[in-house]
């Protein structure tokens, strides 16, 4: 998020207060198997620590400053701290299994959509949580992203707005997939979202809500 420390509870509360439709977050597993909210595989960029998330315990991660005194949040803290719908991005099959356990325990199928760059993680979520909404993310892609999404059981594709073409959009529509563009932080990208009649977009700046409906 562009106005608060990213992937912190503070940023999610700000996004909810701005009235955004869905809050997007990223999940990793700590060394001891906790689902923590962190974008990168390591903590170097977004905290005062160093090293891989997967090589640190929950206690070690919680001791870090994630910006303005914020701690690295647990996924369940976000569930309790905001009431918005969530899109949770997972990085691998192991995270899918941990997330599936939480979704079953807390009955989150209606509230949480699961996204990933990895087809196998999406397929695993669909297997473990019947009825879960899933989205396949693409950064560099052609029309093959649509075929991959269909095969993995995803209902949505989240696509890099800088590489999105009308051909890909038309292919996705024929497959009855929803299309979300990311990251939409400029008016030029916003105009493209509207021109292509996308179903939504992801942004780092909640104020863009004035001119569109987005996730943050």
Tab-separated table of C-alpha atoms in Angstrom:
chain	number	residue	atom	x	y	z
A	1	UNK	CA	0.000	0.000	0.000
A	2	UNK	CA	1.389	3.376	-0.994
A	3	UNK	CA	0.344	5.421	2.050
A	4	UNK	CA	1.024	3.068	4.987
A	5	UNK	CA	3.633	0.345	5.652
A	6	UNK	CA	2.650	-2.467	3.288
A	7	UNK	CA	1.103	-5.690	4.517
A	8	UNK	CA	0.600	-4.335	8.030
A	9	UNK	CA	-2.636	-4.246	9.989
A	10	UNK	CA	-2.380	-0.444	9.886
A	11	UNK	CA	-2.451	-0.467	6.086
A	12	UNK	CA	-5.427	-2.824	5.948
A	13	UNK	CA	-7.440	-0.691	8.381
A	14	UNK	CA	-6.665	2.386	6.252
A	15	UNK	CA	-7.809	0.575	3.096
A	16	UNK	CA	-11.027	-0.499	4.784
A	17	UNK	CA	-11.690	3.038	6.048
A	18	UNK	CA	-11.145	4.327	2.494
A	19	UNK	CA	-14.032	2.123	1.397
A	20	UNK	CA	-12.177	-0.224	-0.928
A	21	UNK	CA	-14.059	-3.333	-1.971
A	22	UNK	CA	-11.437	-5.988	-1.256
A	23	UNK	CA	-8.129	-6.003	0.632
A	24	UNK	CA	-5.274	-7.952	-0.953
A	25	UNK	CA	-2.550	-9.461	1.218
A	26	UNK	CA	0.363	-11.872	0.822
A	27	UNK	CA	0.994	-14.963	2.929
A	28	UNK	CA	4.161	-16.847	3.810
A	29	UNK	CA	4.868	-19.627	6.293
A	30	UNK	CA	7.285	-18.970	9.132
A	31	UNK	CA	9.893	-21.554	10.121
A	32	UNK	CA	7.455	-22.959	12.681
A	33	UNK	CA	4.492	-23.034	10.287
A	34	UNK	CA	2.618	-19.825	11.137
A	35	UNK	CA	0.785	-17.971	8.350
A	36	UNK	CA	2.294	-14.494	8.375
A	37	UNK	CA	1.497	-11.527	6.160
A	38	UNK	CA	4.524	-10.503	4.099
A	39	UNK	CA	4.951	-9.728	0.403
A	40	UNK	CA	8.550	-10.788	-0.166
A	41	UNK	CA	10.192	-14.117	0.581
A	42	UNK	CA	12.626	-12.220	2.808
A	43	UNK	CA	12.114	-9.456	5.369
A	44	UNK	CA	14.895	-7.155	4.154
A	45	UNK	CA	12.859	-4.609	2.187
A	46	UNK	CA	9.869	-4.129	4.468
A	47	UNK	CA	11.270	-4.535	7.996
A	48	UNK	CA	14.364	-3.661	10.026
A	49	UNK	CA	15.485	-7.303	9.850
A	50	UNK	CA	17.204	-9.537	7.325
A	51	UNK	CA	16.776	-13.071	6.042
A	52	UNK	CA	14.119	-15.352	4.646
A	53	UNK	CA	10.682	-15.533	6.250
A	54	UNK	CA	10.810	-19.331	6.049
A	55	UNK	CA	14.014	-19.418	8.109
A	56	UNK	CA	12.655	-17.384	11.030
A	57	UNK	CA	10.249	-18.385	13.769
A	58	UNK	CA	7.050	-16.524	14.443
A	59	UNK	CA	8.582	-14.997	17.564
A	60	UNK	CA	11.559	-13.734	15.568
A	61	UNK	CA	9.315	-12.237	12.902
A	62	UNK	CA	7.083	-10.589	15.485
A	63	UNK	CA	10.112	-8.843	16.995
A	64	UNK	CA	10.744	-6.950	13.742
A	65	UNK	CA	9.593	-3.416	12.949
A	66	UNK	CA	7.525	-3.510	9.754
A	67	UNK	CA	7.316	0.298	9.606
A	68	UNK	CA	6.102	2.975	12.041
A	69	UNK	CA	6.351	0.484	14.875
A	70	UNK	CA	4.004	-2.017	13.222
A	71	UNK	CA	4.602	-5.732	13.690
A	72	UNK	CA	4.496	-8.406	11.024
A	73	UNK	CA	0.882	-9.549	11.352
A	74	UNK	CA	-0.519	-13.024	11.492
A	75	UNK	CA	-3.213	-13.797	8.934
A	76	UNK	CA	-5.746	-14.380	11.684
A	77	UNK	CA	-4.992	-10.960	13.177
A	78	UNK	CA	-6.024	-9.388	9.891
A	79	UNK	CA	-9.204	-11.477	9.868
A	80	UNK	CA	-10.047	-10.086	13.303
A	81	UNK	CA	-8.810	-6.545	12.664
A	82	UNK	CA	-10.813	-5.713	9.541
A	83	UNK	CA	-14.197	-6.805	8.250
A	84	UNK	CA	-13.629	-6.459	4.501
A	85	UNK	CA	-13.489	-9.260	1.994
A	86	UNK	CA	-9.905	-10.424	1.439
A	87	UNK	CA	-7.835	-11.711	-1.429
A	88	UNK	CA	-5.017	-13.813	0.023
A	89	UNK	CA	-2.042	-14.504	-2.221
A	90	UNK	CA	-0.151	-17.716	-1.469
A	91	UNK	CA	3.312	-18.604	-2.692
A	92	UNK	CA	3.292	-22.400	-2.684
A	93	UNK	CA	1.396	-25.594	-1.915
A	94	UNK	CA	2.547	-25.642	1.727
A	95	UNK	CA	0.954	-22.232	2.299
A	96	UNK	CA	-2.192	-23.484	0.542
A	97	UNK	CA	-2.510	-26.313	3.041
A	98	UNK	CA	-2.043	-24.011	6.024
A	99	UNK	CA	-4.553	-21.528	4.627
A	100	UNK	CA	-7.062	-24.287	3.908
A	101	UNK	CA	-6.991	-25.289	7.569
A	102	UNK	CA	-7.795	-21.736	8.671
A	103	UNK	CA	-10.528	-21.368	6.063
A	104	UNK	CA	-12.251	-24.531	7.223
A	105	UNK	CA	-11.924	-23.654	10.902
A	106	UNK	CA	-13.253	-20.123	10.474
A	107	UNK	CA	-15.686	-20.758	7.610
A	108	UNK	CA	-14.038	-18.235	5.283
A	109	UNK	CA	-15.129	-19.501	1.876
A	110	UNK	CA	-17.457	-16.565	1.298
A	111	UNK	CA	-15.035	-13.939	2.621
A	112	UNK	CA	-11.623	-14.953	1.268
A	113	UNK	CA	-10.573	-15.383	-2.359
A	114	UNK	CA	-7.223	-17.137	-2.821
A	115	UNK	CA	-4.761	-16.048	-5.487
A	116	UNK	CA	-1.354	-17.247	-6.626
A	117	UNK	CA	1.162	-17.093	-9.455
A	118	UNK	CA	1.466	-20.862	-9.105
A	119	UNK	CA	-1.059	-23.136	-10.824
A	120	UNK	CA	-0.383	-26.012	-8.446
A	121	UNK	CA	-1.153	-23.875	-5.380
A	122	UNK	CA	-4.492	-22.821	-6.893
A	123	UNK	CA	-5.343	-26.428	-7.781
A	124	UNK	CA	-4.451	-27.546	-4.250
A	125	UNK	CA	-6.741	-24.920	-2.706
A	126	UNK	CA	-9.603	-26.018	-4.944
A	127	UNK	CA	-9.020	-29.615	-3.846
A	128	UNK	CA	-8.799	-28.812	-0.135
A	129	UNK	CA	-11.579	-26.218	0.078
A	130	UNK	CA	-14.434	-27.079	-2.295
A	131	UNK	CA	-16.215	-23.946	-3.446
A	132	UNK	CA	-13.306	-21.607	-2.703
A	133	UNK	CA	-12.922	-18.683	-5.112
A	134	UNK	CA	-9.490	-18.642	-6.707
A	135	UNK	CA	-7.528	-16.351	-9.011
A	136	UNK	CA	-4.428	-17.081	-11.084
A	137	UNK	CA	-1.970	-14.168	-11.227
A	138	UNK	CA	0.117	-13.421	-14.310
A	139	UNK	CA	2.990	-11.001	-14.811
A	140	UNK	CA	4.421	-12.114	-18.167
A	141	UNK	CA	1.769	-13.969	-20.132
A	142	UNK	CA	-0.048	-14.594	-23.373
A	143	UNK	CA	-3.413	-16.179	-24.007
A	144	UNK	CA	-2.003	-19.302	-22.330
A	145	UNK	CA	-2.749	-17.713	-18.942
A	146	UNK	CA	-6.438	-18.285	-19.633
A	147	UNK	CA	-5.964	-21.980	-20.412
A	148	UNK	CA	-3.844	-22.390	-17.282
A	149	UNK	CA	-6.506	-20.707	-15.143
A	150	UNK	CA	-9.245	-22.941	-16.487
A	151	UNK	CA	-7.158	-26.059	-15.895
A	152	UNK	CA	-6.353	-25.001	-12.321
A	153	UNK	CA	-10.015	-24.278	-11.610
A	154	UNK	CA	-9.628	-20.518	-11.144
A	155	UNK	CA	-12.577	-18.207	-11.755
A	156	UNK	CA	-10.463	-15.056	-12.126
A	157	UNK	CA	-7.188	-13.969	-13.691
A	158	UNK	CA	-5.225	-11.099	-12.112
A	159	UNK	CA	-3.026	-9.672	-14.835
A	160	UNK	CA	-0.209	-7.148	-15.110
A	161	UNK	CA	-1.898	-4.084	-16.620
A	162	UNK	CA	1.284	-3.142	-18.474
A	163	UNK	CA	1.152	-6.345	-20.519
A	164	UNK	CA	-2.583	-6.811	-20.867
A	165	UNK	CA	-3.902	-6.935	-24.437
A	166	UNK	CA	-7.346	-7.001	-25.980
A	167	UNK	CA	-6.589	-10.506	-27.296
A	168	UNK	CA	-6.019	-11.824	-23.768
A	169	UNK	CA	-9.156	-10.074	-22.504
A	170	UNK	CA	-11.289	-11.568	-25.266
A	171	UNK	CA	-9.852	-15.043	-24.638
A	172	UNK	CA	-10.632	-14.723	-20.923
A	173	UNK	CA	-14.176	-13.575	-21.631
A	174	UNK	CA	-14.785	-16.580	-23.874
A	175	UNK	CA	-13.665	-18.779	-20.974
A	176	UNK	CA	-16.070	-16.935	-18.635
A	177	UNK	CA	-13.247	-15.667	-16.415
A	178	UNK	CA	-13.258	-12.433	-14.464
A	179	UNK	CA	-10.293	-10.136	-15.127
A	180	UNK	CA	-8.526	-7.950	-12.565
A	181	UNK	CA	-5.725	-5.592	-13.626
A	182	UNK	CA	-2.722	-4.769	-11.435
A	183	UNK	CA	-1.158	-2.456	-10.376
A	184	UNK	CA	-3.376	0.495	-11.303
A	185	UNK	CA	-1.826	3.608	-9.748
A	186	UNK	CA	-2.127	6.117	-12.618
A	187	UNK	CA	-4.929	7.697	-14.570
A	188	UNK	CA	-3.571	6.154	-17.782
A	189	UNK	CA	-3.890	2.683	-16.306
A	190	UNK	CA	-7.318	3.545	-14.952
A	191	UNK	CA	-8.453	4.585	-18.431
A	192	UNK	CA	-7.142	1.268	-19.779
A	193	UNK	CA	-9.106	-0.666	-17.157
A	194	UNK	CA	-12.254	1.097	-18.286
A	195	UNK	CA	-11.524	0.785	-21.987
A	196	UNK	CA	-11.018	-2.968	-21.645
A	197	UNK	CA	-14.073	-3.224	-19.351
A	198	UNK	CA	-12.204	-5.168	-16.689
A	199	UNK	CA	-13.995	-6.459	-13.608
A	200	UNK	CA	-11.698	-4.576	-11.244
A	201	UNK	CA	-8.164	-3.531	-10.457
A	202	UNK	CA	-5.607	-3.580	-7.677
A	203	UNK	CA	-4.078	-0.317	-6.477
A	204	UNK	CA	-1.604	0.904	-3.867
A	205	UNK	CA	-3.493	4.172	-3.374
A	206	UNK	CA	-6.970	4.099	-1.801
A	207	UNK	CA	-7.737	7.655	-2.974
A	208	UNK	CA	-8.188	6.288	-6.491
A	209	UNK	CA	-11.465	4.921	-5.131
A	210	UNK	CA	-12.951	8.274	-6.136
A	211	UNK	CA	-12.717	7.245	-9.782
A	212	UNK	CA	-13.064	3.468	-9.688
A	213	UNK	CA	-13.655	0.327	-7.645
A	214	UNK	CA	-10.482	-1.402	-6.589
A	215	UNK	CA	-8.704	-3.646	-4.159
A	216	UNK	CA	-5.693	-2.525	-2.143
